[in-house]
Coordinates of C-alpha atoms and ligand atoms in Angstrom, one line a residue:
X158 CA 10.0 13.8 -2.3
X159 CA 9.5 10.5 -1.7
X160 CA 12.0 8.3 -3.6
X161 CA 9.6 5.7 -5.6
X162 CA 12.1 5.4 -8.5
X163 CA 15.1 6.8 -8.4
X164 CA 17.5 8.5 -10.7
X165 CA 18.3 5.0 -12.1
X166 CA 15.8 5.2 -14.0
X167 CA 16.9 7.7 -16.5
X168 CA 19.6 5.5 -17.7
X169 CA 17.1 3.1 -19.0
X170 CA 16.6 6.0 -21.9
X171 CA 19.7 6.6 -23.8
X172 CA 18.0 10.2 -25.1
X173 CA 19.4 11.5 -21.8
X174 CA 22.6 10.2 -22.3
X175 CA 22.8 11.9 -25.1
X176 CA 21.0 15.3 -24.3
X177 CA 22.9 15.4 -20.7
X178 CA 20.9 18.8 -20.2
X179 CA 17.5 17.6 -21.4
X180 CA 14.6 18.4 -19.1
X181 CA 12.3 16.5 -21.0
X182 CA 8.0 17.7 -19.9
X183 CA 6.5 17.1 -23.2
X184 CA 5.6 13.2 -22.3
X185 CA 2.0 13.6 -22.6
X186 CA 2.7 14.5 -26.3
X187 CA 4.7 11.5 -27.2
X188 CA 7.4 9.6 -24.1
X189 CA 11.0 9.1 -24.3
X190 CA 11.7 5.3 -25.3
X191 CA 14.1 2.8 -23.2
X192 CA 16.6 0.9 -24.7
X193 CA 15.0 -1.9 -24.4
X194 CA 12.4 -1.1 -26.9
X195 CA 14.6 0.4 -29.1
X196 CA 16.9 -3.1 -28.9
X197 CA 13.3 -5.1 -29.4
X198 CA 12.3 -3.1 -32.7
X199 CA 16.3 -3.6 -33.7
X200 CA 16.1 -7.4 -32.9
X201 CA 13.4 -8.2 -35.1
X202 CA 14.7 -6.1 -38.0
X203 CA 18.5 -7.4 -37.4
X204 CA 17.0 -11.2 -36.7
X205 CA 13.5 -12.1 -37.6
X206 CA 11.5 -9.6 -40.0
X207 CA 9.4 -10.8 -42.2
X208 CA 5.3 -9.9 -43.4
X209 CA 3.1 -11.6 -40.5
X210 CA 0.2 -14.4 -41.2
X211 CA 1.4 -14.7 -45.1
X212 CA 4.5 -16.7 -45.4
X213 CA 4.7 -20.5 -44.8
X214 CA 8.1 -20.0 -43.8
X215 CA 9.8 -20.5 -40.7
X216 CA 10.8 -16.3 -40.9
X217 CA 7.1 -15.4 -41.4
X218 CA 6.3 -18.0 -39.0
X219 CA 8.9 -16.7 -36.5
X220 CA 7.6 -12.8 -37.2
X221 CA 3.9 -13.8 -36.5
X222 CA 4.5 -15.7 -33.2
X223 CA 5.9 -12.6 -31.5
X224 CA 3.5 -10.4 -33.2
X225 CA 0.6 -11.9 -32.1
X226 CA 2.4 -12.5 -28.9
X227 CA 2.1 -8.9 -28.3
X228 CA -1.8 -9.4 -28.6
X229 CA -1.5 -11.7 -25.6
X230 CA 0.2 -9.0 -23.6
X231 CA -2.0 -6.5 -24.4
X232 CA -5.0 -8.8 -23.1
X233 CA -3.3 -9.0 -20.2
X234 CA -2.4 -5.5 -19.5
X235 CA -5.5 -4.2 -19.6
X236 CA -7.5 -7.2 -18.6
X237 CA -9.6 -7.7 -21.8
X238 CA -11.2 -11.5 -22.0
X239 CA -9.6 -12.3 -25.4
X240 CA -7.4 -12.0 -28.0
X241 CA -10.6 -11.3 -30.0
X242 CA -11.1 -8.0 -28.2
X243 CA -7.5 -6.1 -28.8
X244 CA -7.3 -4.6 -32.8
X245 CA -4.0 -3.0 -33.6
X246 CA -4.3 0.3 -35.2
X247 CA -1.7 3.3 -36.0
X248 CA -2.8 5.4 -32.6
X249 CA -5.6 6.5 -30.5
X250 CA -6.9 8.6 -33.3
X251 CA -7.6 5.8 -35.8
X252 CA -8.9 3.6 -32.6
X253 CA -11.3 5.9 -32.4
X254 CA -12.5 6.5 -35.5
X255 CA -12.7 2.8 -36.5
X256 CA -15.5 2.8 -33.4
X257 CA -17.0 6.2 -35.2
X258 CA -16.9 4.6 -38.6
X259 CA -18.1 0.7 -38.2
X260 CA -19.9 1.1 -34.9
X261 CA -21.4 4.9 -35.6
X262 CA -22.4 4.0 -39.0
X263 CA -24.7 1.3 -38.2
X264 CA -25.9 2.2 -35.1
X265 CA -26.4 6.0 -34.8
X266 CA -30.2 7.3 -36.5
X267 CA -31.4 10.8 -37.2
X268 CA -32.2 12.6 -33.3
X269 CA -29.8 10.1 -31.8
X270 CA -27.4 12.0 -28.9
X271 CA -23.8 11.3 -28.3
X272 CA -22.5 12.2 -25.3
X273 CA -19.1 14.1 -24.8
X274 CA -17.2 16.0 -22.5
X275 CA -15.9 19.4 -22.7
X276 CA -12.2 18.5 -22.0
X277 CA -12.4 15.9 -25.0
X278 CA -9.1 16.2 -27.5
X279 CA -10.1 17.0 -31.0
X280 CA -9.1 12.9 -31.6
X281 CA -12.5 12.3 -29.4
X282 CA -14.6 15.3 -30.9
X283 CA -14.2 15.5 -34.6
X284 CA -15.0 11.9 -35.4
X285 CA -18.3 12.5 -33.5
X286 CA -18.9 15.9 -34.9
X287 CA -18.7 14.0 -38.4
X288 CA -21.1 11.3 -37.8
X289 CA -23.1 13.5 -35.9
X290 CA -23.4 15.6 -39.7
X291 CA -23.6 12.9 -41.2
X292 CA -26.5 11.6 -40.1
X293 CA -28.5 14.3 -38.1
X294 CA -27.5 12.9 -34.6
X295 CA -27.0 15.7 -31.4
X296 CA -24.2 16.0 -29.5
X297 CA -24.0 17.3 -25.9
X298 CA -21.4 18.0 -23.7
X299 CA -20.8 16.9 -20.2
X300 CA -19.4 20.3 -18.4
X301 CA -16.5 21.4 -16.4
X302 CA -16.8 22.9 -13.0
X303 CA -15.0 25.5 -11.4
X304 CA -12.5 23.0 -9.7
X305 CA -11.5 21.8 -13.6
X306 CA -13.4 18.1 -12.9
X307 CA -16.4 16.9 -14.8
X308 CA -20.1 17.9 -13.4
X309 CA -21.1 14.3 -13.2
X310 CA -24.6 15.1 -12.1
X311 CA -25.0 16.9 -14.9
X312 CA -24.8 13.6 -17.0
X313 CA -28.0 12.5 -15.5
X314 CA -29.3 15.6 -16.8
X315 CA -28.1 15.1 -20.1
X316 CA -29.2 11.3 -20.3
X317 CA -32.4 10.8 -22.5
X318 CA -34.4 7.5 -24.3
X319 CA -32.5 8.9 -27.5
X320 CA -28.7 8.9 -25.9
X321 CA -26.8 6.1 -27.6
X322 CA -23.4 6.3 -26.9
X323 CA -21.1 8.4 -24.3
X324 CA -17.3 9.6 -25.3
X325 CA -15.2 10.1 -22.7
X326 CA -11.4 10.3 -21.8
X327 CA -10.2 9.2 -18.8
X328 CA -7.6 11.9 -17.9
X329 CA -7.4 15.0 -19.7
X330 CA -4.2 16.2 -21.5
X331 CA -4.3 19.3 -20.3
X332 CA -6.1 19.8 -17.1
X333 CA -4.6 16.5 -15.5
X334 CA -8.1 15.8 -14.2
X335 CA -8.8 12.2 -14.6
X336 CA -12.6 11.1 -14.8
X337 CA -14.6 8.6 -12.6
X338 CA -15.0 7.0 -15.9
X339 CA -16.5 3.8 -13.8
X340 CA -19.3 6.1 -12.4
X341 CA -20.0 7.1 -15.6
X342 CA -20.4 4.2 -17.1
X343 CA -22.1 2.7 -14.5
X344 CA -24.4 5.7 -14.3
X345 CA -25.1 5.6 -18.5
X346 CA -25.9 1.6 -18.1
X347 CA -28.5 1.8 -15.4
X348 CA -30.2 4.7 -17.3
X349 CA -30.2 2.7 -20.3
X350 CA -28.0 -0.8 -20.5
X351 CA -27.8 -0.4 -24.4
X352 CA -26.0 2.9 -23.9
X353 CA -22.4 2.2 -25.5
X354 CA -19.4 3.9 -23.8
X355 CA -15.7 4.8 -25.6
X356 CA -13.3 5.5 -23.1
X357 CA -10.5 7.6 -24.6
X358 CA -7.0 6.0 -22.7
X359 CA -4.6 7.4 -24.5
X360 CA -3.2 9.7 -21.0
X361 CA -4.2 6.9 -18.6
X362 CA -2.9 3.7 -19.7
X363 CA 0.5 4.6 -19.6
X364 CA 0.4 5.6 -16.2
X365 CA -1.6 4.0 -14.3
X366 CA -3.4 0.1 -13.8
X367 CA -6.6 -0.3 -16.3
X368 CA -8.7 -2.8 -15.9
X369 CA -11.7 -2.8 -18.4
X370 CA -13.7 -5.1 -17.7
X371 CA -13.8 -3.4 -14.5
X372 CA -14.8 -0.5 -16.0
X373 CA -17.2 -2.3 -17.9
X374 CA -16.1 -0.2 -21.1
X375 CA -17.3 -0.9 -24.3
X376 CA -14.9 0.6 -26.4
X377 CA -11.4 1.7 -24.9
X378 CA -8.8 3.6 -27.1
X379 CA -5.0 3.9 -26.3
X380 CA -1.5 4.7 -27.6
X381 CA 1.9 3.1 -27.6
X382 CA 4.1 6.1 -28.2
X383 CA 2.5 7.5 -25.0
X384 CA 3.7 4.6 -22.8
X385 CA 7.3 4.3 -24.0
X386 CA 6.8 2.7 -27.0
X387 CA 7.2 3.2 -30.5
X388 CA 5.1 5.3 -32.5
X389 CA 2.9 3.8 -35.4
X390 CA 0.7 1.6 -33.0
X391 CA -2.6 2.2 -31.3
X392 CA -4.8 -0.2 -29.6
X393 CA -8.6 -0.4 -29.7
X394 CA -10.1 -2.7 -27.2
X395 CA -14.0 -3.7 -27.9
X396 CA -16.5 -6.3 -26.8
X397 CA -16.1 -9.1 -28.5
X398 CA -20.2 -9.1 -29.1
X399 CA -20.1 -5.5 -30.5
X400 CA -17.3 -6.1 -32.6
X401 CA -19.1 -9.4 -34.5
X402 CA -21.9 -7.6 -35.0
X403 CA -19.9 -4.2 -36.7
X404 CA -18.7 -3.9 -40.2
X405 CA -14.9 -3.8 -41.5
X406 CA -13.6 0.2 -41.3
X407 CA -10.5 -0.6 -43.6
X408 CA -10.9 -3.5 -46.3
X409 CA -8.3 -5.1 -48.5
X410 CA -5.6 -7.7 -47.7
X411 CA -5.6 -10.0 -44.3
X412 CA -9.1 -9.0 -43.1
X413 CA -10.7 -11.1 -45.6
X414 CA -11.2 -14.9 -45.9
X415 CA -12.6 -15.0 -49.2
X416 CA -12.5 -12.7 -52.2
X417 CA -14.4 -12.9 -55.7
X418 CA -14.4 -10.9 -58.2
X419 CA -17.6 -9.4 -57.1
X420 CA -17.7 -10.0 -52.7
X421 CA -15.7 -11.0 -50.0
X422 CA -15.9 -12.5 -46.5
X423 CA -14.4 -11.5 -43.2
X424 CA -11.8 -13.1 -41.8
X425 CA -12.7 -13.7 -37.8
X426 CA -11.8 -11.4 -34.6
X427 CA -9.4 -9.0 -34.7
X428 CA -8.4 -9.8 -37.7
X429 CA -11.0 -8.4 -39.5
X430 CA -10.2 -5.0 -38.6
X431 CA -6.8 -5.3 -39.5
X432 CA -6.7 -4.3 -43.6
X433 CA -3.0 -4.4 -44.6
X434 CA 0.5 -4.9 -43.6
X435 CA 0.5 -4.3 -39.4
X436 CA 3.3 -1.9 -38.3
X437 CA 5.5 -5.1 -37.2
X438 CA 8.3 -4.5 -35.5
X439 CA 6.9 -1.2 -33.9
X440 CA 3.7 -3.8 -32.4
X441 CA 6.9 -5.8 -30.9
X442 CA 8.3 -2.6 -29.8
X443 CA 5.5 -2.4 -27.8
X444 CA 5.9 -5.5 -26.5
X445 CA 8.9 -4.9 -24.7
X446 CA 7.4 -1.0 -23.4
X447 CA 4.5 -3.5 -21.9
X448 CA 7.2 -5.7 -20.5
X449 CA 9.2 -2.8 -19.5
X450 CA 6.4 -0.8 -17.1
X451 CA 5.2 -4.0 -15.5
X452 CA 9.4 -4.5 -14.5
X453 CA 9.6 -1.3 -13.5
X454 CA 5.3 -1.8 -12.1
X455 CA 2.1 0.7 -12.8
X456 CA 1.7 1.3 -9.4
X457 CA 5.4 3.3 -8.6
X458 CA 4.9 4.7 -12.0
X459 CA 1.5 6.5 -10.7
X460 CA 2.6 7.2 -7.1
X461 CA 6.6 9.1 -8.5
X462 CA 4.3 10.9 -10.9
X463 CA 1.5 11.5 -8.7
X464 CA 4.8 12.9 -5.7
X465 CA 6.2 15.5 -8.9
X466 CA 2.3 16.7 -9.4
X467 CA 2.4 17.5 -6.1
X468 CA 5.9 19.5 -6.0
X469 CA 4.9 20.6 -9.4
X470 CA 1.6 22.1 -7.7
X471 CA 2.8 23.8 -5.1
X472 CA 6.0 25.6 -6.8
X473 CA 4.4 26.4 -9.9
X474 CA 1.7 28.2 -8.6
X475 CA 3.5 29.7 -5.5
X476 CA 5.2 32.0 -8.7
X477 CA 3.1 35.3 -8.5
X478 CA 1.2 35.8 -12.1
X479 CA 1.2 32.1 -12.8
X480 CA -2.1 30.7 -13.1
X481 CA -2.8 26.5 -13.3
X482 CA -5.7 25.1 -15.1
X483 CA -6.6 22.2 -13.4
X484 CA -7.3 20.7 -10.3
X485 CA -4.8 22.0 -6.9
X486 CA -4.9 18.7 -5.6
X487 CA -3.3 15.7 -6.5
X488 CA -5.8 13.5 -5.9
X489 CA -8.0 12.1 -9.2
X490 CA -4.9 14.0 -11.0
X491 CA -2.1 12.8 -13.3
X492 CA 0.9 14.1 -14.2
X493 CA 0.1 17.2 -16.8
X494 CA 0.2 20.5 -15.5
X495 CA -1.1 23.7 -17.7
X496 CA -0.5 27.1 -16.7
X497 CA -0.1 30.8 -18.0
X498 CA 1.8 33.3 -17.3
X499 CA 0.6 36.8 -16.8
X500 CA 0.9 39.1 -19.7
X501 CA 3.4 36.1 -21.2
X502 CA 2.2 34.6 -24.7
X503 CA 2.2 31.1 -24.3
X504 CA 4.4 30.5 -27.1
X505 CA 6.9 32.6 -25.6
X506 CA 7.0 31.3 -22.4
X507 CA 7.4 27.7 -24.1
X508 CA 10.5 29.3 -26.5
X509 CA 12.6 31.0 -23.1
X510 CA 12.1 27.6 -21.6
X511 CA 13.5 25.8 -24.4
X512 CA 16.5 27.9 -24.3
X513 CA 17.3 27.0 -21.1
X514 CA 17.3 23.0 -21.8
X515 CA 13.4 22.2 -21.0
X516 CA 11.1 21.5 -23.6
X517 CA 7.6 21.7 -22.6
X518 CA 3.9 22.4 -25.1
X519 CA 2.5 25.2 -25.9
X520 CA -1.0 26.0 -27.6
X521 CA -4.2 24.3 -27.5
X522 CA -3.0 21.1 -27.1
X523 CA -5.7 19.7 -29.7
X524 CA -8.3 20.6 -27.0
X525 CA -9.7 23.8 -28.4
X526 CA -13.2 24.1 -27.8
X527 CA -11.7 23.9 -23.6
X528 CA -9.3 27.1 -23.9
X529 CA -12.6 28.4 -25.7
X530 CA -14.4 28.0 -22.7
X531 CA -11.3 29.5 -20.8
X532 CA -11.3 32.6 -22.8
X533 CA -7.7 31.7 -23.7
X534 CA -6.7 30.7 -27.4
X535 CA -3.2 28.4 -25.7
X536 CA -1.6 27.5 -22.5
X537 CA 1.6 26.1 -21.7
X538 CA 1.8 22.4 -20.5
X539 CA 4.6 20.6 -18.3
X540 CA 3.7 17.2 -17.9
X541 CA 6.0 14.1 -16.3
X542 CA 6.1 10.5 -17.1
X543 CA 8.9 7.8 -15.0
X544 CA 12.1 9.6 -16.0
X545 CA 11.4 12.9 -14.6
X546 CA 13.2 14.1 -10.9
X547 CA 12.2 16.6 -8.8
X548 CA 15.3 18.6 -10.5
X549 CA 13.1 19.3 -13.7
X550 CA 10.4 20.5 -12.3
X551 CA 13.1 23.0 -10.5
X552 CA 14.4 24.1 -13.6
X553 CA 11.2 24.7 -14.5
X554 CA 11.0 26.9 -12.2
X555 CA 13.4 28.9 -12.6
X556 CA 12.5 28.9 -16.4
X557 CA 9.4 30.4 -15.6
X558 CA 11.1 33.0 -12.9
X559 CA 13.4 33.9 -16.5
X560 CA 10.4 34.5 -18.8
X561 CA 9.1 37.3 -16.3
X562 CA 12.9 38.5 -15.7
X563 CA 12.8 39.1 -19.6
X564 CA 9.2 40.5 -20.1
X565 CA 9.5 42.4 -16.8
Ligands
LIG238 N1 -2.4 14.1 -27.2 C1 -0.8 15.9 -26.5 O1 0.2 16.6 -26.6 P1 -2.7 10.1 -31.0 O2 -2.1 11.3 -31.5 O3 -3.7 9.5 -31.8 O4 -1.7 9.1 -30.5 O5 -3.4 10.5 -29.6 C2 -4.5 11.4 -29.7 C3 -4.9 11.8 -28.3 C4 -6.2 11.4 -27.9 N2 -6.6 11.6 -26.7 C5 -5.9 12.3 -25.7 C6 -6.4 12.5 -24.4 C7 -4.6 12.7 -26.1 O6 -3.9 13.4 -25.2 C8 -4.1 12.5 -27.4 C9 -2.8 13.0 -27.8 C10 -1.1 14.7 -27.4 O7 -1.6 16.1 -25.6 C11 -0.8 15.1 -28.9 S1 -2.0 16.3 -29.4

């Protein structure tokens, strides 16, 4: 393999040091954190904590300033034009149902269609399934061809004068496939430029360069415990011009600028949908995990992943009875692999792997209605983020050469 990052790079993330015989492949579920996001969140508790955009004092003061700092990052990461555009929320779950709740509400009418895809996580499903109850919209579903990618002709089938808004992630969770989710959006727009689009970026931002105005998203979800930091914080990107004209989600304190005892007034962009005390220090945590992959940079983080796909690809399915859902090839793929193994509950598989040191998923992997369409209730899924060597995927391996020893 090529040698984009090097075993360095494991030191960075003191779980390893202390699990020496960790072979950590659970990252799309939630990464591993570098010390240097655990000594960020520390820092502000140890030095500078205090409740953001209240206090007149200097603490407050102090608190806020690298709060919002954060914000700027964020702009910057993804290329969003303001600060305006970037809402904190707890993960890409409540991202999206923020867009479902203040955006869906008003703008979704009895016969309208949503858009989907059938390799959607439950986070980008349900929300849409409740609106669409709500109030009598349609959903449709984009399907998935035989090579595990999404039939994007069969979107301009599914386009009509009533589609209002397209749902879509940009790499799945469990097939690794990662969408042309500029094609789509282009293709929605030129059908209908009122057509709204929600990206779902909660496996892609952490592992490879976003740009969305390039993508010309309208709504783009994402979360930082996926990208090496903390847990507790999500982002939701929006156009500035969609969110002005959308209602609060969450109301109550900070999102206001004036309360009676009968009405109240929005505070401006993002604040408005930002109800409550943020998470604070876990915001600054993902500060430095911004900070962190641009040091370390995007574009070695895709290509080492994108090298232990392709190792991954090839050994794991050169094991007789092993089958991989998802595309062979590494191109248009990330770095999450699901696979079965003949006559091998998943859950098993996943529990002789553990015992020998590597912790991968099993089950549906909140993507249920796509192992319906399998015929398969679970599968289990190794998947690789900066930190993983070619040696885990070996012990992989050799994990999966143990589980057919045993059920031989
Ligand atoms: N997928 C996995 O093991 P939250 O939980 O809100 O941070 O992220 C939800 C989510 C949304 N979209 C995609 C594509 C995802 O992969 C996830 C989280 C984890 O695959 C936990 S189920």
């Amino acid at each position: 393999m090529k040698d984009i990052l090097g075993k360095q790079i494991k030191k960075d993330f003191p779980i390893f040091k202390n699990n020496p015989d960790l072979i950590f492949l659970d990252s799309a579920a939630s990464t591993q954190k570098p010390q240097v996001v655990i000594d960020a969140i520390k820092d502000c508790y140890e030095k500078y904590y205090a409740n953001v955009h209240r206090g007149l004092y200097q603490l407050s003061a102090k608190s806020s300033e690298a709060y919002e700092g954060v914000r700027d990052k964020v702009v910057k990461f993804i290329n969003a034009s303001s600060i305006s555009e970037i809402i904190f929320t707890k993960n890409t779950t409540e991202s999206i149902n923020l867009v479902a709740y203040a955006w869906g509400r008003q703008n979704i009418d009895k016969g309208d269609e949503i858009i989907l895809t059938a390799m959607e996580h439950h986070a980008n499903i349900v929300p849409w399934q409740q609106l669409a109850k709500e109030k009598s919209a349609v959903l449709k579903f984009i399907p998935v061809d035989k090579d595990y990618r999404l039939g994007i002709s069969e979107l301009s089938k599914l386009l009509t004068k009533k589609t209002k808004l397209v749902a879509v992630t940009h790499m799945s969770n469990v097939l690794g496939t990662i969408n042309p989710v500029k094609d789509i959006i282009n293709k929605a727009k030129s059908f209908n430029k009122d057509i709204k689009v929600i990206v779902d970026g909660a496996q892609s931002v952490p592992h490879f360069a976003v740009d969305v105005q390039d993508l010309n998203a309208d709504f783009f979800a994402f979360s930082s415990h996926k990208m090496a930091g903390p847990g507790g914080v999500g982002v939701l990107y929006a156009k500035q011009e969609l969110l002005e004209k959308m209602p609060p989600f969450l109301t109550g304190g900070d999102m206001i600028t004036e309360v009676t005892l009968k009405q109240a007034t929005w505070n401006e962009l993002p604040y408005k949908f930002e109800a409550g005390t943020p998470a604070i220090a876990e915001v600054i945590g993902l500060g430095a995990a911004i900070d962190y992959l641009y040091k370390v940079g995007l574009d070695k983080v895709f290509q080492h992943e994108e090298e232990l796909t392709k190792i991954a690809l090839k050994k794991v399915s050169a094991i007789p009875g092993v089958e991989i859902f998802g595309p062979k090839q590494v191109k248009d793929r990330g770095g999450a692999v699901a696979f079965t193994v003949k006559d091998v509950h998943p859950h098993d598989v996943a529990s002789i792997l553990d015992n020998q040191g590597v912790a991968v998923r099993a089950g549906n992997h909140c993507t249920q209605p796509l192992h319906d369409k399998f015929g398969i209730q679970s599968t289990v899924r190794a998947s690789f983020y900066l930190y993983n060597q070619p040696e885990d995927i070996d012990a992989l391996v050799k994990g999966i050469n143990k589980v057919k020893e045993v059920f031989k």
